[in-house]
N, CA, C and O atoms as a MOPAC input file, in Angstrom:
PM7 MOZYME 1SCF
protein

 N      0.75100 1    -1.09800 1    -0.03000 1
 C     -0.25700 1     0.17600 1    -0.15000 1
 C      0.80000 1     1.06300 1    -0.13800 1
 O      2.01600 1     0.91100 1    -0.02100 1
 N      0.01400 1     2.11100 1    -0.29800 1
 C      0.96900 1     3.82900 1    -0.60300 1
 C      1.08200 1     4.06800 1     1.21200 1
 O      0.36300 1     3.46300 1     2.00600 1
 N      1.87000 1     4.81500 1     1.50000 1
 C      2.38900 1     5.19000 1     2.49700 1
 C      1.62200 1     7.04400 1     2.79000 1
 O      1.94900 1     8.13700 1     2.32700 1
 N      0.93100 1     6.77700 1     3.40200 1
 C      0.50400 1     8.61400 1     3.80600 1
 C      1.18400 1     8.83500 1     5.06800 1
 O      1.21900 1     8.11700 1     6.06800 1
 N      1.85800 1    10.25300 1     4.77500 1
 C      2.53600 1    10.72700 1     5.94800 1
 C      1.66400 1    12.03400 1     6.53200 1
 O      1.23600 1    12.93400 1     5.81000 1
 N      1.51700 1    11.97000 1     7.73000 1
 C      1.12800 1    13.20600 1     8.31600 1
 C      1.78000 1    13.93600 1     9.16600 1
 O      2.55500 1    13.37200 1     9.94000 1
 N      1.66000 1    14.93500 1     9.19700 1
 C      2.82000 1    15.84800 1     9.72900 1
 C      1.54700 1    17.15500 1    10.58900 1
 O      0.32700 1    17.25500 1    10.46000 1
 N      2.65300 1    18.05900 1    11.53000 1
 C      1.65500 1    19.17800 1    12.15800 1
 C      1.40000 1    19.53300 1    13.74500 1
 O      1.27900 1    20.56100 1    14.41100 1
 N      1.38300 1    17.82400 1    14.03500 1
 C      0.60300 1    17.51400 1    15.57900 1
 C      1.81600 1    18.10700 1    16.43600 1
 O      2.76200 1    18.53800 1    15.77700 1
 N      1.87900 1    18.16200 1    17.51100 1
 C      2.26300 1    18.91100 1    18.83500 1
 C      1.67300 1    19.08500 1    20.04200 1
 O      0.77200 1    18.33900 1    20.42400 1
 N      2.12400 1    20.07000 1    20.73700 1
 C      1.31800 1    20.38900 1    22.35200 1
 C      0.95200 1    21.65300 1    22.20700 1
 O      1.78800 1    22.50000 1    21.89000 1
 N     -0.30100 1    21.95300 1    22.41000 1
 C     -0.85400 1    23.14800 1    22.71200 1
 C     -1.92400 1    23.22400 1    23.62200 1
 O     -2.70500 1    22.34100 1    23.97800 1
 N     -1.84600 1    24.40800 1    23.94800 1
 C     -3.03500 1    24.94800 1    25.02000 1
 C     -4.21900 1    25.22800 1    24.96900 1
 O     -4.54300 1    26.22400 1    24.32300 1
 N     -5.11900 1    24.52000 1    25.56300 1
 C     -6.55900 1    24.68000 1    25.10200 1
 C     -7.19500 1    26.15000 1    24.65600 1
 O     -6.96400 1    27.23600 1    25.18700 1
 N     -7.84900 1    25.93800 1    23.80600 1
 C     -8.34400 1    27.10200 1    23.31500 1
 C     -7.34500 1    27.35600 1    21.55300 1
 O     -7.67100 1    27.97500 1    20.54000 1
 N     -6.42100 1    26.75900 1    21.80400 1
 C     -5.38200 1    27.21600 1    20.78600 1
 C     -5.79100 1    26.44900 1    19.44600 1
 O     -6.77200 1    25.70600 1    19.42400 1
 N     -5.11400 1    26.63500 1    18.51300 1
 C     -5.14300 1    25.69800 1    16.98700 1
 C     -4.05900 1    24.90600 1    16.27100 1
 O     -2.88800 1    25.28000 1    16.33600 1
 N     -4.40600 1    23.85500 1    15.61300 1
 C     -3.32300 1    23.34700 1    15.02200 1
 C     -3.97700 1    23.18000 1    13.56100 1
 O     -5.13400 1    23.31100 1    13.16200 1
 N     -2.55800 1    22.77600 1    12.81400 1
 C     -2.79000 1    21.96100 1    11.20800 1
 C     -2.40800 1    21.11900 1    11.19100 1
 O     -1.24800 1    21.18500 1    11.59700 1
 N     -2.81400 1    19.75400 1    10.81500 1
 C     -2.41600 1    18.93200 1    10.54600 1
 C     -2.21700 1    18.40500 1     8.77800 1
 O     -3.25600 1    18.73000 1     8.20200 1
 N     -1.69200 1    18.03900 1     8.25000 1
 C     -1.12000 1    17.78000 1     6.87400 1
 C     -1.40800 1    16.44100 1     6.55100 1
 O     -1.46000 1    15.80300 1     7.60300 1
 N     -1.62300 1    15.71100 1     5.55100 1
 C     -1.35500 1    14.49500 1     4.95000 1
 C     -1.02100 1    14.76400 1     3.45900 1
 O     -1.55500 1    15.58800 1     2.71700 1
 N      0.14400 1    13.74500 1     3.13400 1
 C      0.08400 1    13.82300 1     1.80900 1
 C      0.63500 1    12.51900 1     1.75900 1
 O      1.37200 1    12.05400 1     2.62900 1
 N      0.24300 1    11.89400 1     0.65400 1
 C      1.07000 1    10.01400 1    -0.06400 1
 C      2.33100 1     9.80200 1    -0.75400 1
 O      2.68500 1    10.03300 1    -1.91000 1
 N      2.57900 1     9.59000 1    -0.32700 1
 C      4.07300 1     9.03900 1    -1.07400 1
 C      3.86000 1     7.91900 1    -2.13100 1
 O      3.19000 1     6.89600 1    -1.99200 1
 N      4.70300 1     8.40400 1    -3.42400 1
 C      4.29200 1     7.31900 1    -4.54400 1
 C      3.16100 1     7.37000 1    -5.64400 1
 O      3.33900 1     6.96500 1    -6.79200 1
 N      1.61900 1     8.07300 1    -5.03700 1
 C      0.81400 1     7.95100 1    -5.70200 1
 C     -0.09800 1     8.86300 1    -5.39100 1
 O     -0.10500 1     9.24300 1    -4.22000 1
 N     -1.16500 1     9.48800 1    -6.41600 1
 C     -1.92200 1    10.68800 1    -5.71500 1
 C     -3.01500 1     9.55000 1    -5.43600 1
 O     -2.96700 1     8.37600 1    -5.80300 1
 N     -4.21400 1    10.32700 1    -4.54100 1
 C     -5.46500 1    10.11800 1    -4.03100 1
 C     -6.19400 1    11.31200 1    -4.57400 1
 O     -7.11000 1    11.80800 1    -3.91900 1
 N     -5.89600 1    11.71500 1    -5.53900 1
 C     -6.73500 1    13.05500 1    -5.77500 1
 C     -8.17000 1    12.63600 1    -6.19000 1
 O     -9.05700 1    13.48900 1    -6.17000 1
 N     -8.41900 1    11.44700 1    -6.53900 1
 C     -9.50000 1    10.64500 1    -7.36600 1
 C    -10.49300 1    10.03200 1    -6.01500 1
 O    -11.63500 1     9.57800 1    -6.08700 1
 N     -9.60600 1    10.20300 1    -4.77300 1
 C    -10.10900 1     9.34800 1    -3.81100 1
 C    -11.09600 1     9.98600 1    -2.45900 1
 O    -10.96300 1    11.19400 1    -2.26200 1
 N    -11.80400 1     9.43100 1    -1.78500 1
 C    -12.47300 1    10.34700 1    -0.34800 1
 C    -11.10900 1    10.25700 1     0.62900 1
 O    -10.16100 1     9.47300 1     0.58500 1
 N    -11.31000 1    11.03900 1     1.25500 1
 C    -10.04000 1    11.00800 1     2.53000 1
 C    -10.85000 1    11.36700 1     3.76700 1
 O    -11.99900 1    11.80700 1     3.78000 1
 N    -10.06900 1    11.11100 1     4.79400 1
 C    -10.29100 1    11.94900 1     6.05400 1
 C     -9.52900 1    11.29900 1     7.24000 1
 O     -8.75000 1    10.35100 1     7.13800 1
 N     -9.89000 1    11.98600 1     8.44800 1
 C     -9.08700 1    11.82500 1     9.61200 1
 C     -9.87500 1    11.21200 1    10.52100 1
 O    -11.10500 1    11.18900 1    10.56100 1
 N     -8.88200 1    10.58600 1    11.44000 1
 C     -9.86200 1     9.57800 1    12.54600 1
 C     -8.72900 1    10.32900 1    13.61300 1
 O     -7.85600 1    11.14300 1    13.31100 1
 N     -9.11200 1     9.67100 1    15.17500 1
 C     -8.33000 1     9.60600 1    16.22100 1
 C     -8.60200 1     8.55500 1    17.05600 1
 O     -9.63100 1     7.89000 1    16.94500 1
 N     -7.65000 1     8.32600 1    17.99500 1
 C     -7.68400 1     7.74500 1    19.15400 1
 C     -6.77200 1     8.01900 1    20.10300 1
 O     -5.54200 1     8.06900 1    20.08000 1
 N     -7.68800 1     8.21100 1    21.05600 1
 C     -7.21200 1     8.57100 1    22.71600 1
 C     -6.52200 1     7.49100 1    23.30400 1
 O     -6.50300 1     6.41000 1    22.71600 1
 N     -6.01400 1     7.62300 1    24.26800 1
 C     -5.64200 1     6.60900 1    25.34200 1
 C     -6.62200 1     6.13400 1    26.00900 1
 O     -7.41400 1     6.77400 1    26.70100 1
 N     -6.57700 1     4.23500 1    25.69400 1
 C     -7.23300 1     3.88800 1    26.51600 1
 C     -9.18600 1     3.63500 1    25.65200 1
 O    -10.24600 1     3.20700 1    26.10800 1
 N     -8.81600 1     4.10700 1    24.46800 1
 C    -10.14200 1     4.49200 1    23.93000 1
 C    -10.38900 1     3.75700 1    22.14000 1
 O     -9.25900 1     3.43300 1    21.77200 1
 N    -11.12400 1     3.51900 1    21.33800 1
 C    -11.25400 1     3.16700 1    20.31400 1
 C    -10.86600 1     4.22500 1    19.28200 1
 O    -10.90700 1     5.43900 1    19.48500 1
 N    -10.47700 1     3.61400 1    18.12800 1
 C    -10.40300 1     5.03100 1    17.29500 1
 C    -11.37900 1     5.26600 1    16.56000 1
 O    -11.78000 1     4.41400 1    15.76700 1
 N    -12.20200 1     6.99200 1    16.73200 1
 C    -13.08500 1     7.49300 1    16.19200 1
 C    -12.79400 1     7.82700 1    14.48900 1
 O    -11.73100 1     7.84400 1    13.86900 1
 N    -14.14700 1     8.06900 1    14.05200 1
 C    -13.63400 1     9.42000 1    12.99300 1
 C    -13.90800 1    10.61300 1    13.16800 1
 O    -14.83200 1    10.94900 1    13.90800 1
 N    -13.27300 1    11.33900 1    12.62100 1
 C    -13.19300 1    12.81300 1    12.88300 1
 C    -13.76300 1    13.48300 1    11.72000 1
 O    -14.74800 1    14.18000 1    11.96300 1
 N    -13.48700 1    13.44400 1    10.88000 1
 C    -13.84300 1    14.26700 1     9.45500 1
 C    -13.53400 1    13.45700 1     7.85100 1
 O    -12.56900 1    12.71500 1     7.66700 1
 N    -14.43900 1    13.74700 1     6.92800 1
 C    -14.51600 1    13.31100 1     5.64200 1
 C    -14.41800 1    14.19100 1     4.76900 1
 O    -14.70500 1    15.29400 1     5.23500 1
 N    -14.13200 1    14.21500 1     3.66700 1
 C    -13.53000 1    14.96900 1     2.38000 1
 C    -14.08300 1    13.92900 1     1.18400 1
 O    -13.74100 1    12.74900 1     1.10700 1
 N    -14.93300 1    14.55000 1     0.34200 1
 C    -15.33900 1    14.17200 1    -1.01800 1
 C    -13.97900 1    14.00000 1    -1.75200 1
 O    -12.99500 1    14.27600 1    -1.06600 1
 N    -13.70500 1    13.49800 1    -3.32500 1
 C    -12.48200 1    13.72100 1    -3.89200 1
 C    -12.43400 1    14.93500 1    -4.58400 1
 O    -11.39700 1    15.21800 1    -5.18200 1
 N    -13.34700 1    15.66400 1    -4.59900 1
 C    -13.35300 1    16.86600 1    -5.11900 1
 C    -13.36600 1    18.23800 1    -4.10300 1
 O    -13.18400 1    19.36000 1    -4.57500 1
 N    -13.62200 1    17.99000 1    -2.53400 1
 C    -13.39800 1    18.75500 1    -1.76500 1
 C    -14.87800 1    19.67800 1    -1.63100 1
 O    -14.86400 1    20.71300 1    -0.96500 1
 N    -15.68900 1    19.37900 1    -2.07100 1
 C    -16.93400 1    20.15500 1    -2.00200 1
 C    -17.64300 1    19.45700 1    -1.10000 1
 O    -18.65300 1    20.07100 1    -0.75400 1
 N    -17.50500 1    18.41300 1    -0.58600 1
 C    -18.37500 1    17.92100 1     0.56800 1
 C    -17.68200 1    17.14400 1     1.33800 1
 O    -17.05400 1    16.11500 1     1.08900 1
 N    -17.93100 1    18.00900 1     2.76100 1
 C    -17.73200 1    17.53000 1     3.86300 1
 C    -18.32300 1    16.77300 1     4.58600 1
 O    -19.42600 1    16.38500 1     4.20100 1
 N    -17.76000 1    16.26800 1     5.97400 1
 C    -18.32800 1    15.89100 1     6.95500 1
 C    -18.10300 1    15.46700 1     8.45000 1
 O    -17.59500 1    14.34900 1     8.54100 1
 N    -18.33900 1    16.04000 1     9.54300 1
 C    -17.85000 1    16.02900 1    10.59800 1
 C    -18.38200 1    15.27100 1    11.78200 1
 O    -19.58900 1    15.12900 1    11.58300 1
 N    -18.02800 1    14.70900 1    12.94600 1
 C    -18.57400 1    14.14100 1    13.76900 1
 C    -18.94300 1    15.28600 1    14.66300 1
 O    -18.40600 1    16.39200 1    14.60200 1
 N    -19.86500 1    14.95700 1    15.47000 1
 C    -20.43500 1    16.17300 1    16.39700 1
 C    -19.64500 1    16.95200 1    17.31300 1
 O    -19.84500 1    18.16400 1    17.23300 1
 N    -18.81500 1    16.57900 1    18.14800 1
 C    -17.78100 1    17.11800 1    18.56000 1
 C    -16.63400 1    17.72300 1    18.23900 1
 O    -15.83400 1    18.07400 1    19.10700 1
 N    -16.40400 1    17.93700 1    16.75600 1
 C    -15.95300 1    18.97800 1    16.25800 1
 C    -16.27000 1    19.75000 1    15.36000 1
 O    -15.54900 1    20.58300 1    14.80900 1
 N    -17.57100 1    19.47000 1    15.12800 1
 C    -18.50200 1    20.24300 1    14.15100 1
 C    -18.35700 1    22.16400 1    14.63500 1
 O    -18.58600 1    22.74900 1    15.69400 1
 N    -17.95000 1    22.57500 1    13.48400 1
 C    -17.47800 1    23.87300 1    13.73100 1
 C    -16.28800 1    24.48300 1    14.08900 1
 O    -15.89100 1    25.58900 1    13.72300 1
 N    -15.57000 1    23.44100 1    15.06500 1
 C    -14.08100 1    23.90300 1    15.55100 1
 C    -13.46000 1    23.42300 1    14.43200 1
 O    -12.59800 1    24.20600 1    14.03400 1
 N    -13.61700 1    22.04300 1    13.51800 1
 C    -12.31000 1    21.49900 1    12.65800 1
 C    -12.83200 1    21.96200 1    11.19200 1
 O    -13.99200 1    22.20900 1    10.86200 1
 N    -11.56000 1    22.01500 1    10.34300 1
 C    -12.48700 1    22.14100 1     9.16200 1
 C    -11.31700 1    20.96100 1     7.99700 1
 O    -10.14000 1    21.06200 1     7.65200 1
 N    -12.08900 1    20.22700 1     7.79600 1
 C    -11.25800 1    19.24900 1     6.54700 1
 C    -11.12700 1    20.13400 1     5.21800 1
 O    -12.01600 1    20.92900 1     4.91200 1
 N    -10.00300 1    19.96000 1     4.46300 1
 C     -9.76600 1    20.50800 1     3.17700 1
 C     -8.83900 1    19.72000 1     2.46700 1
 O     -8.01600 1    18.96200 1     2.97900 1
 N     -9.05400 1    19.98800 1     0.94000 1
 C     -7.32600 1    19.19500 1     0.34400 1
 C     -7.44700 1    20.20100 1    -0.54500 1
 O     -8.30200 1    21.01600 1    -0.89100 1
 N     -5.60400 1    19.70500 1    -0.98700 1
 C     -5.84500 1    20.56000 1    -2.34300 1
 C     -5.06400 1    19.47600 1    -3.06500 1
 O     -3.95700 1    19.09000 1    -2.68900 1
 N     -5.84800 1    18.91200 1    -4.34800 1
 C     -5.51700 1    17.89800 1    -5.33600 1
 C     -4.39000 1    18.17200 1    -6.11200 1
 O     -3.64700 1    17.26800 1    -6.49400 1
 N     -4.13700 1    19.77900 1    -6.47200 1
 C     -2.42900 1    20.17900 1    -6.98100 1
 C     -1.29200 1    19.50100 1    -6.27400 1
 O     -0.19900 1    19.08000 1    -6.65300 1
 N     -1.87600 1    19.53500 1    -5.19000 1
 C     -0.41300 1    19.71100 1    -4.09900 1
 C     -0.79100 1    18.05400 1    -3.09800 1
 O     -0.25300 1    17.80200 1    -2.02000 1
 N     -1.62600 1    17.30100 1    -3.67200 1
 C     -2.11500 1    15.84200 1    -3.25100 1
 C     -1.74400 1    15.84900 1    -2.00000 1
 O     -0.94400 1    15.03100 1    -1.54500 1
 N     -2.34300 1    16.86600 1    -1.25900 1
 C     -2.32800 1    16.86100 1     0.16700 1
 C     -3.67600 1    17.31400 1     0.87200 1
 O     -4.29900 1    18.26700 1     0.40400 1
 N     -4.09700 1    16.68700 1     1.91100 1
 C     -5.49400 1    16.96300 1     2.70100 1
 C     -4.89700 1    17.54500 1     4.12500 1
 O     -3.94400 1    17.05900 1     4.73400 1
 N     -5.68000 1    18.70500 1     4.51900 1
 C     -5.75500 1    19.11600 1     5.74600 1
 C     -6.71100 1    19.03700 1     6.59800 1
 O     -7.90200 1    18.93200 1     6.30600 1
 N     -6.05500 1    19.10100 1     8.16100 1
 C     -7.37800 1    19.43100 1     9.53800 1
 C     -6.92100 1    20.57800 1    10.23100 1
 O     -5.99500 1    20.54000 1    11.04100 1
 N     -7.59700 1    21.67200 1     9.90600 1
 C     -7.55800 1    22.63600 1    10.65200 1
 C     -8.41100 1    22.59700 1    11.83300 1
 O     -9.63100 1    22.52400 1    11.98100 1
 N     -7.17000 1    22.68500 1    12.83400 1
 C     -8.63000 1    22.39900 1    14.48700 1
 C     -8.35100 1    23.55100 1    15.11200 1
 O     -7.16400 1    23.86300 1    15.02800 1
 N     -8.91600 1    24.16200 1    15.60600 1
 C     -9.38300 1    25.55400 1    16.30700 1
 C    -10.27600 1    25.35400 1    17.55700 1
 O    -11.13000 1    24.46900 1    17.49400 1
 N    -10.19000 1    25.90700 1    18.40500 1
 C    -10.49100 1    26.26500 1    19.75900 1
 C    -10.09600 1    24.33600 1    20.49900 1
 O    -11.06900 1    23.63300 1    20.77300 1
 N     -9.06100 1    23.93400 1    20.65000 1
 C     -8.79600 1    22.99900 1    21.25900 1
 C     -9.26500 1    22.67100 1    22.36300 1
 O     -9.27400 1    23.53300 1    23.24100 1
 N     -9.77000 1    21.39800 1    22.64200 1
 C    -10.02700 1    21.43400 1    23.95300 1
 C     -9.06500 1    19.89200 1    24.62000 1
 O     -8.43000 1    19.10800 1    23.91600 1
 N     -9.22200 1    19.82600 1    26.05400 1
 C     -8.20400 1    18.74000 1    26.41300 1
 C     -8.51700 1    17.37300 1    25.80400 1
 O     -7.74000 1    16.49700 1    25.42600 1
 N     -9.60300 1    17.40500 1    25.80600 1
 C    -10.92300 1    15.93600 1    25.22400 1
 C    -10.11300 1    15.82000 1    23.73500 1
 O     -9.80500 1    14.73400 1    23.24400 1
 N     -9.87700 1    16.88600 1    23.22200 1
 C     -8.88500 1    16.42100 1    21.54700 1
 C     -7.74400 1    15.79600 1    22.03600 1
 O     -7.14500 1    15.60600 1    20.97700 1
 N     -7.09500 1    15.38700 1    22.82800 1
 C     -5.75700 1    14.94200 1    23.15600 1
 C     -5.98000 1    13.51500 1    22.23700 1
 O     -7.09500 1    13.04400 1    22.46300 1
 N     -5.18300 1    12.71700 1    21.25300 1
 C     -5.41500 1    11.59600 1    20.30900 1
 C     -4.23100 1    11.60500 1    19.71900 1
 O     -3.42000 1    12.50300 1    19.94500 1
 N     -3.99900 1    10.65100 1    18.92700 1
 C     -3.32500 1    10.19200 1    17.62500 1
 C     -4.14900 1    10.50300 1    16.88400 1
 O     -5.28900 1    10.04500 1    16.96600 1
 N     -3.79600 1    11.32400 1    16.01100 1
 C     -4.48400 1    11.46900 1    14.54500 1
 C     -4.04100 1    11.13700 1    13.53900 1
 O     -2.93800 1    11.59500 1    13.23800 1
 N     -4.87400 1    10.00300 1    12.41200 1
 C     -4.97800 1     9.40300 1    11.49700 1
 C     -5.19300 1     9.89600 1    10.33200 1
 O     -6.16000 1    10.65700 1    10.32400 1
 N     -4.70700 1     9.77400 1     9.40300 1
 C     -5.28500 1    10.30000 1     7.93600 1
 C     -5.33400 1     8.68500 1     7.30600 1
 O     -4.64300 1     7.69500 1     7.54600 1
 N     -6.67000 1     8.96400 1     6.24800 1
 C     -7.08300 1     7.73500 1     5.86100 1
 C     -7.55300 1     8.06000 1     4.58500 1
 O     -8.20700 1     9.08800 1     4.40900 1
 N     -7.24000 1     7.15500 1     3.52400 1
 C     -7.34100 1     7.51600 1     2.11900 1
 C     -8.60000 1     6.05300 1     1.69400 1
 O     -8.48800 1     4.97400 1     2.27600 1
 N     -9.58800 1     6.27100 1     0.74600 1
 C    -10.50900 1     5.36000 1     0.94700 1
 C     -9.69500 1     4.41700 1    -0.47300 1
 O     -9.19300 1     4.94200 1    -1.46700 1
 N     -9.74500 1     3.44600 1    -0.27400 1
 C     -9.33100 1     2.43900 1    -1.87500 1
 C    -10.25400 1     2.06500 1    -2.44700 1
 O    -10.05800 1     1.10400 1    -3.19100 1
 N    -11.44600 1     2.54900 1    -2.38000 1
 C    -12.84600 1     2.12000 1    -2.94500 1
 C    -13.69500 1     2.78800 1    -3.38300 1
 O    -14.66400 1     2.25100 1    -3.91800 1
 N    -13.57200 1     4.38300 1    -3.27300 1
 C    -14.25600 1     5.31000 1    -3.80000 1
 C    -14.11200 1     6.49200 1    -3.50800 1
 O    -13.10100 1     6.76100 1    -2.85900 1
 N    -15.08100 1     7.64400 1    -3.88100 1
 C    -14.56500 1     8.72000 1    -3.90800 1
 C    -15.79200 1     9.93700 1    -2.77200 1
 O    -15.59100 1    11.09800 1    -2.41700 1
 N    -16.63000 1     9.29500 1    -2.58100 1
 C    -17.58200 1     9.84200 1    -1.65500 1
 C    -17.41100 1     9.57300 1    -0.06900 1
 O    -16.92900 1     8.60600 1     0.52000 1
 N    -17.98000 1    10.78200 1     0.41200 1
 C    -18.10400 1    10.66500 1     2.06300 1
 C    -18.08300 1     8.94600 1     2.43900 1
 O    -17.28700 1     8.20100 1     3.01200 1
 N    -19.19900 1     8.80900 1     1.88700 1
 C    -19.79100 1     7.58400 1     2.75500 1
 C    -18.59400 1     6.12800 1     2.70200 1
 O    -18.49000 1     5.15700 1     3.45100 1
 N    -17.84000 1     6.52800 1     1.49000 1
 C    -16.19000 1     5.80400 1     1.46200 1
 C    -14.85800 1     5.91800 1     2.32800 1
 O    -13.82600 1     5.25200 1     2.41400 1
 N    -15.31500 1     6.97200 1     2.87700 1
 C    -14.80600 1     6.97700 1     4.33300 1
 C    -15.70100 1     6.96400 1     5.71400 1
 O    -14.94900 1     6.71300 1     6.65600 1
 N    -16.73900 1     7.10800 1     6.04200 1
 C    -17.56900 1     7.03700 1     7.23300 1
 C    -17.65600 1     5.71000 1     7.49400 1
 O    -17.38600 1     5.21000 1     8.58600 1
 N    -18.07100 1     5.04200 1     6.40800 1
 C    -19.24500 1     3.82900 1     6.60200 1
 C    -17.86200 1     2.65700 1     6.14700 1
 O    -18.10100 1     1.46700 1     6.35300 1
 N    -16.69700 1     2.96700 1     5.64500 1
 C    -15.60200 1     2.15900 1     5.15600 1
 C    -15.35700 1     0.95800 1     6.31700 1
 O    -15.31900 1     1.20300 1     7.52300 1
 N    -15.25600 1     0.11300 1     5.94700 1
 C    -14.60700 1    -1.15100 1     7.17900 1
 C    -12.86200 1    -0.58300 1     7.06000 1
 O    -12.36500 1    -0.13600 1     6.02700 1
 N    -12.35800 1    -0.69300 1     7.99000 1
 C    -10.90000 1    -0.44300 1     8.14200 1
 C    -10.21600 1    -0.82800 1     7.08700 1
 O     -9.47800 1     0.03000 1     6.60300 1
 N    -10.24400 1    -2.00200 1     6.51900 1
 C     -9.65700 1    -2.68400 1     5.52300 1
 C     -9.85600 1    -2.05300 1     3.97300 1
 O     -9.13400 1    -2.31200 1     3.01000 1
 N    -10.89000 1    -1.26000 1     3.98400 1
 C    -11.17400 1    -0.40800 1     2.41800 1
 C    -10.34700 1     0.98600 1     2.96000 1
 O    -10.75700 1     1.97400 1     2.35100 1
 N     -9.43500 1     1.26000 1     3.81300 1
 C     -9.05800 1     2.33600 1     4.02600 1
 C     -7.29300 1     2.32900 1     3.70600 1
 O     -6.84200 1     1.18400 1     3.69000 1
 N     -6.52900 1     3.14700 1     3.51900 1
 C     -4.99000 1     2.78300 1     3.32300 1
 C     -4.95700 1     4.12400 1     4.74300 1
 O     -5.63900 1     5.14200 1     4.86500 1
 N     -4.14500 1     3.69600 1     5.40400 1
 C     -4.04900 1     4.72500 1     6.95300 1
 C     -2.48300 1     5.14900 1     7.13200 1
 O     -1.59600 1     4.48900 1     6.59100 1
 N     -2.19600 1     6.34800 1     7.96400 1
 C     -1.17500 1     7.02700 1     7.80400 1
 C     -0.52500 1     6.51300 1     9.22700 1
 O     -1.13200 1     5.64000 1     9.84600 1
 N      0.24600 1     6.84700 1     9.55500 1
 C      0.90500 1     6.23000 1    10.46200 1
 C      0.59100 1     7.25700 1    11.93700 1
 O      0.95900 1     6.67100 1    12.95400 1
 N      0.29600 1     7.94000 1    12.06700 1
 C     -0.27300 1     9.10200 1    13.07700 1
 C      0.21600 1     9.95900 1    12.96200 1
 O      1.02400 1    10.16600 1    12.05700 1
 N     -0.15800 1    10.91200 1    14.00400 1
 C      0.42200 1    12.09600 1    14.63300 1
 C     -0.02700 1    12.62000 1    15.71600 1
 O     -1.10600 1    13.20900 1    15.77200 1
 N      0.75500 1    12.45900 1    16.68600 1
 C      0.38800 1    12.96700 1    18.14500 1
 C     -0.38000 1    14.65500 1    18.31800 1
 O      0.09800 1    15.75100 1    18.02500 1
 N     -1.39600 1    14.38700 1    18.76200 1
 C     -1.96200 1    16.23700 1    19.21900 1
 C     -2.34100 1    16.02800 1    20.79200 1
 O     -3.24700 1    15.30800 1    21.21200 1
 N     -1.27800 1    16.96600 1    21.71300 1
 C     -1.62400 1    16.82500 1    22.91300 1
 C     -2.30300 1    18.16100 1    23.19300 1
 O     -1.78000 1    19.12400 1    22.63300 1
 N     -3.37400 1    18.40200 1    23.95800 1
 C     -3.76500 1    19.95900 1    24.58100 1
 C     -3.89700 1    19.80900 1    26.13100 1
 O     -4.50800 1    18.96900 1    26.79100 1
 N     -3.16500 1    20.84200 1    26.49600 1
 C     -2.66000 1    20.94500 1    27.91100 1
 C     -2.40300 1    22.00700 1    28.22600 1
 O     -2.01500 1    22.79900 1    27.36800 1
 N     -2.49800 1    22.30100 1    29.24500 1
 C     -2.04800 1    23.87300 1    30.03400 1
 C     -1.02500 1    23.58500 1    30.93200 1
 O     -0.52800 1    24.48400 1    31.61000 1

């Protein structure tokens, strides 16, 4: 599988902002839906945000709606997650995922894990 490389994680104070980036190496995912998931210590991995192949359709889990924004630049083959008004409960390892099967939001949100190409994860810690 193609390697997805995340960057931009780090330590930030509550109320602060971070931008995560995800870029695949070796091929383009410009015609595939992409998304972000996260896994907090002791918890299962959960869906955060998804974007369709063109970038015109997005979807978020309720807890980040209005605070996080997913976007993509297909010319740069990169997907972003802008995170504002961060809270301690946003602390987690954040994973980028690319659909291996489709272009739409559902190909991320409802996809079995094996239908997604995963990145290695980047740590986000929100703490004062």
